[in-house]
Amino acid sequence: MSMKPLEFDRRYGELDQVIGAYVGESADDDPDRPSRALQAYLRHTWHTRPWALSQAERQIREYARNPPGRLRLRLGEFYPVPDVGLPDSEIQGWFVVIADHIKRSVEEGEVPSPSVMPQTHWEWQARFPEVAQLFGGWFSQDMPDEFVDHEASLRDYATTVDCVLVARAVGELRELLALGFDESDHALALAELGMEVDPPVSYTPGEWLVMVADRLGGFRAEYGPPGDEG
């Protein structure tokens, strides 16, 4: 029987966050240098959830000490490590290396400097999670089949999603725009954050981001027929 969510999070929740940072990246950590993926995890986590680093180190090291057997994996009682491009025989040693890097970072206070631009897909998604929900959910390749145009899709998001999350998306968009990216960087941001359709033909990527932030900041839910103020 698979573990209940609370038990999974207690034992493997932060380990799963670390491994997720390796999707599309190389697990090429060595004792002297953390990989690009691990650097992204450390950078983001230090500046958002520093308390989680000790959990990550503990969970990873415990997993390395007690790797699962086939029976416990089949029963769902252990975290199944996704394919990170390493042979199974090397996973245990790799876990020890990344646990050592996390421990060293915490004990020696090695706080990575913030990066103006996220360096990995995971870091883009972790830094701008609500914008990723917006673009990945409402502007996927299926958008033309579901909405008549970009405006309709955006209005659906603004009127069906909780206003707190909409406000969060606006804040993330403002942060993204404040970073001073050029148009090629804005195009990269749209792709990394899940947008699979082009902006409307009259907008550059940067102009589209500005328009989305302005629209979401101005949308209000409508109650009753137009003009009904009662």
Tab-separated table of C-alpha atoms in Angstrom:
chain	number	residue	atom	x	y	z
A	1	MET	CA	0.000	0.000	0.000
A	2	SER	CA	1.337	3.434	-0.953
A	3	MET	CA	2.209	5.833	1.807
A	4	LYS	CA	-0.266	8.503	2.800
A	5	PRO	CA	0.681	12.030	1.650
A	6	LEU	CA	1.686	13.199	5.128
A	7	GLU	CA	4.024	10.258	5.631
A	8	PHE	CA	5.486	10.687	2.143
A	9	ASP	CA	6.202	14.362	2.766
A	10	ARG	CA	7.758	13.664	6.139
A	11	ARG	CA	10.133	11.080	4.714
A	12	TYR	CA	10.697	12.143	1.102
A	13	GLY	CA	9.022	15.497	0.436
A	14	GLU	CA	12.172	17.619	0.257
A	15	LEU	CA	14.169	14.852	-1.388
A	16	ASP	CA	11.534	14.975	-4.146
A	17	GLN	CA	12.064	18.731	-4.498
A	18	VAL	CA	15.798	18.214	-4.965
A	19	ILE	CA	15.363	15.435	-7.521
A	20	GLY	CA	12.811	17.535	-9.385
A	21	ALA	CA	15.509	20.152	-9.929
A	22	TYR	CA	17.383	17.614	-12.077
A	23	VAL	CA	14.642	17.196	-14.708
A	24	GLY	CA	16.278	18.037	-18.027
A	25	GLU	CA	19.629	18.615	-16.303
A	26	SER	CA	22.733	16.489	-15.843
A	27	ALA	CA	23.348	14.760	-12.525
A	28	ASP	CA	27.047	15.540	-12.849
A	29	ASP	CA	27.772	16.577	-9.258
A	30	ASP	CA	31.204	15.724	-7.952
A	31	PRO	CA	32.636	16.180	-4.446
A	32	ASP	CA	34.233	19.509	-5.370
A	33	ARG	CA	31.443	21.039	-7.452
A	34	PRO	CA	27.664	20.866	-7.296
A	35	SER	CA	25.846	20.451	-10.589
A	36	ARG	CA	23.933	23.257	-12.271
A	37	ALA	CA	20.714	21.620	-11.070
A	38	LEU	CA	21.816	21.509	-7.438
A	39	GLN	CA	23.095	25.084	-7.611
A	40	ALA	CA	19.634	26.164	-8.815
A	41	TYR	CA	17.958	24.272	-5.960
A	42	LEU	CA	20.331	25.772	-3.370
A	43	ARG	CA	19.972	29.290	-4.759
A	44	HIS	CA	16.178	29.241	-4.800
A	45	THR	CA	15.739	27.415	-1.502
A	46	TRP	CA	18.206	29.578	0.427
A	47	HIS	CA	16.206	32.672	-0.532
A	48	THR	CA	12.697	31.239	-0.097
A	49	ARG	CA	12.719	28.296	2.356
A	50	PRO	CA	16.145	28.092	4.035
A	51	TRP	CA	14.777	25.858	6.794
A	52	ALA	CA	14.067	23.155	4.167
A	53	LEU	CA	17.768	22.609	3.424
A	54	SER	CA	18.351	20.626	6.612
A	55	GLN	CA	15.349	18.469	5.782
A	56	ALA	CA	16.721	17.825	2.309
A	57	GLU	CA	20.132	16.814	3.650
A	58	ARG	CA	18.593	14.475	6.222
A	59	GLN	CA	16.148	12.829	3.822
A	60	ILE	CA	18.753	12.329	1.088
A	61	ARG	CA	21.352	10.907	3.441
A	62	GLU	CA	18.819	8.574	5.056
A	63	TYR	CA	17.775	7.314	1.636
A	64	ALA	CA	21.415	6.701	0.723
A	65	ARG	CA	21.937	4.716	3.920
A	66	ASN	CA	18.809	2.621	3.449
A	67	PRO	CA	18.187	2.122	-0.275
A	68	PRO	CA	14.888	0.365	-1.019
A	69	GLY	CA	14.530	-3.252	-2.001
A	70	ARG	CA	12.262	-4.367	-4.813
A	71	LEU	CA	9.458	-5.450	-2.489
A	72	ARG	CA	9.204	-2.118	-0.684
A	73	LEU	CA	9.324	-0.238	-3.976
A	74	ARG	CA	6.500	-2.399	-5.317
A	75	LEU	CA	4.466	-1.730	-2.184
A	76	GLY	CA	4.990	2.001	-2.607
A	77	GLU	CA	6.762	2.351	0.714
A	78	PHE	CA	9.849	3.991	-0.754
A	79	TYR	CA	10.493	6.921	-3.029
A	80	PRO	CA	11.171	5.659	-6.576
A	81	VAL	CA	14.053	7.765	-7.893
A	82	PRO	CA	13.260	9.012	-11.418
A	83	ASP	CA	15.766	8.428	-14.197
A	84	VAL	CA	18.522	11.011	-13.780
A	85	GLY	CA	20.849	9.438	-16.315
A	86	LEU	CA	22.923	7.466	-13.816
A	87	PRO	CA	23.219	3.683	-13.470
A	88	ASP	CA	21.403	2.292	-10.448
A	89	SER	CA	24.750	1.293	-8.973
A	90	GLU	CA	25.818	4.957	-8.820
A	91	ILE	CA	22.655	6.459	-7.305
A	92	GLN	CA	23.626	5.746	-3.701
A	93	GLY	CA	27.028	7.432	-4.040
A	94	TRP	CA	25.489	10.359	-5.906
A	95	PHE	CA	23.029	10.907	-3.074
A	96	VAL	CA	25.908	11.079	-0.596
A	97	VAL	CA	27.652	13.703	-2.758
A	98	ILE	CA	24.620	15.987	-3.000
A	99	ALA	CA	23.846	15.553	0.719
A	100	ASP	CA	27.428	16.602	1.480
A	101	HIS	CA	27.064	19.700	-0.719
A	102	ILE	CA	23.847	20.724	1.028
A	103	LYS	CA	25.382	20.134	4.466
A	104	ARG	CA	28.464	22.175	3.564
A	105	SER	CA	26.305	25.004	2.235
A	106	VAL	CA	24.344	25.184	5.495
A	107	GLU	CA	27.202	24.680	7.960
A	108	GLU	CA	29.559	27.100	6.210
A	109	GLY	CA	26.859	29.627	5.352
A	110	GLU	CA	27.526	29.399	1.624
A	111	VAL	CA	24.479	31.319	0.435
A	112	PRO	CA	24.388	31.534	-3.377
A	113	SER	CA	23.862	35.025	-4.723
A	114	PRO	CA	20.452	35.596	-6.312
A	115	SER	CA	20.478	35.166	-10.068
A	116	VAL	CA	18.749	37.809	-12.172
A	117	MET	CA	17.665	35.133	-14.631
A	118	PRO	CA	16.720	31.604	-13.534
A	119	GLN	CA	19.288	29.129	-14.844
A	120	THR	CA	17.181	25.965	-15.234
A	121	HIS	CA	13.629	25.046	-16.160
A	122	TRP	CA	13.006	23.980	-12.563
A	123	GLU	CA	14.219	27.333	-11.286
A	124	TRP	CA	11.919	29.240	-13.665
A	125	GLN	CA	8.955	27.196	-12.466
A	126	ALA	CA	9.901	27.444	-8.782
A	127	ARG	CA	10.471	31.193	-8.913
A	128	PHE	CA	7.292	32.070	-10.826
A	129	PRO	CA	4.885	29.246	-9.906
A	130	GLU	CA	1.568	31.028	-10.424
A	131	VAL	CA	2.609	32.485	-13.768
A	132	ALA	CA	3.625	28.952	-14.761
A	133	GLN	CA	0.124	27.781	-13.780
A	134	LEU	CA	-1.418	30.561	-15.856
A	135	PHE	CA	0.635	30.043	-19.002
A	136	GLY	CA	0.826	26.258	-18.780
A	137	GLY	CA	-2.876	25.863	-18.035
A	138	TRP	CA	-4.526	28.602	-20.100
A	139	PHE	CA	-2.035	29.105	-22.942
A	140	SER	CA	-1.050	25.561	-23.836
A	141	GLN	CA	-1.258	24.241	-27.384
A	142	ASP	CA	-4.933	23.418	-26.696
A	143	MET	CA	-5.885	27.049	-26.142
A	144	PRO	CA	-7.216	27.656	-29.697
A	145	ASP	CA	-9.613	24.726	-29.246
A	146	GLU	CA	-10.942	26.021	-25.924
A	147	PHE	CA	-11.082	29.795	-26.322
A	148	VAL	CA	-11.777	32.159	-29.194
A	149	ASP	CA	-8.668	34.211	-28.499
A	150	HIS	CA	-6.014	35.146	-25.935
A	151	GLU	CA	-8.291	37.671	-24.277
A	152	ALA	CA	-10.995	35.075	-23.658
A	153	SER	CA	-8.477	32.671	-22.167
A	154	LEU	CA	-7.067	35.351	-19.892
A	155	ARG	CA	-10.536	36.418	-18.775
A	156	ASP	CA	-11.398	32.817	-17.939
A	157	TYR	CA	-8.325	32.587	-15.728
A	158	ALA	CA	-9.081	35.895	-14.027
A	159	THR	CA	-12.712	35.034	-13.290
A	160	THR	CA	-12.388	31.361	-12.314
A	161	VAL	CA	-9.197	31.327	-10.242
A	162	ASP	CA	-9.180	32.517	-6.637
A	163	CYS	CA	-8.448	36.240	-6.472
A	164	VAL	CA	-5.511	35.644	-4.111
A	165	LEU	CA	-3.806	33.474	-6.729
A	166	VAL	CA	-4.557	36.007	-9.462
A	167	ALA	CA	-2.954	38.699	-7.323
A	168	ARG	CA	0.034	36.432	-6.798
A	169	ALA	CA	0.385	36.008	-10.562
A	170	VAL	CA	0.306	39.782	-11.004
A	171	GLY	CA	3.078	40.151	-8.431
A	172	GLU	CA	5.204	37.527	-10.168
A	173	LEU	CA	4.666	39.211	-13.536
A	174	ARG	CA	5.709	42.566	-12.094
A	175	GLU	CA	8.833	40.972	-10.637
A	176	LEU	CA	9.650	39.365	-13.982
A	177	LEU	CA	9.210	42.653	-15.820
A	178	ALA	CA	11.336	44.512	-13.266
A	179	LEU	CA	14.361	42.346	-14.059
A	180	GLY	CA	15.124	44.343	-17.193
A	181	PHE	CA	15.169	41.470	-19.692
A	182	ASP	CA	15.334	42.079	-23.426
A	183	GLU	CA	12.821	40.612	-25.864
A	184	SER	CA	14.738	37.385	-26.420
A	185	ASP	CA	14.826	36.836	-22.649
A	186	HIS	CA	11.097	37.535	-22.414
A	187	ALA	CA	10.491	34.974	-25.158
A	188	LEU	CA	12.577	32.467	-23.200
A	189	ALA	CA	10.568	33.231	-20.065
A	190	LEU	CA	7.279	32.538	-21.845
A	191	ALA	CA	8.569	29.186	-23.073
A	192	GLU	CA	10.057	28.130	-19.736
A	193	LEU	CA	6.850	29.098	-17.939
A	194	GLY	CA	4.721	26.886	-20.158
A	195	MET	CA	3.249	29.141	-22.843
A	196	GLU	CA	2.873	27.004	-25.979
A	197	VAL	CA	1.138	29.546	-28.240
A	198	ASP	CA	2.552	32.772	-29.604
A	199	PRO	CA	1.422	36.081	-28.131
A	200	PRO	CA	-1.181	37.958	-30.181
A	201	VAL	CA	0.353	39.162	-33.456
A	202	SER	CA	0.377	42.799	-32.343
A	203	TYR	CA	2.477	42.103	-29.228
A	204	THR	CA	6.134	41.362	-28.625
A	205	PRO	CA	6.815	38.915	-25.762
A	206	GLY	CA	7.600	41.789	-23.404
A	207	GLU	CA	4.531	43.767	-24.424
A	208	TRP	CA	2.409	40.665	-23.887
A	209	LEU	CA	3.729	40.252	-20.354
A	210	VAL	CA	2.935	43.901	-19.602
A	211	MET	CA	-0.559	43.529	-21.047
A	212	VAL	CA	-1.259	40.357	-19.036
A	213	ALA	CA	-0.134	42.032	-15.798
A	214	ASP	CA	-2.295	45.077	-16.544
A	215	ARG	CA	-5.354	43.007	-17.478
A	216	LEU	CA	-5.125	40.786	-14.424
A	217	GLY	CA	-4.628	43.795	-12.201
A	218	GLY	CA	-7.757	45.412	-13.619
A	219	PHE	CA	-10.154	42.491	-14.012
A	220	ARG	CA	-13.040	42.391	-11.575
A	221	ALA	CA	-15.639	39.689	-11.205
A	222	GLU	CA	-19.022	40.727	-12.554
A	223	TYR	CA	-22.145	40.206	-10.456
A	224	GLY	CA	-25.496	40.445	-12.124
A	225	PRO	CA	-26.371	42.083	-15.473
A	226	PRO	CA	-24.229	44.977	-16.764
A	227	GLY	CA	-25.280	48.248	-15.190
A	228	ASP	CA	-26.908	46.553	-12.218
A	229	GLU	CA	-25.511	48.327	-9.179
A	230	GLY	CA	-28.041	47.066	-6.721
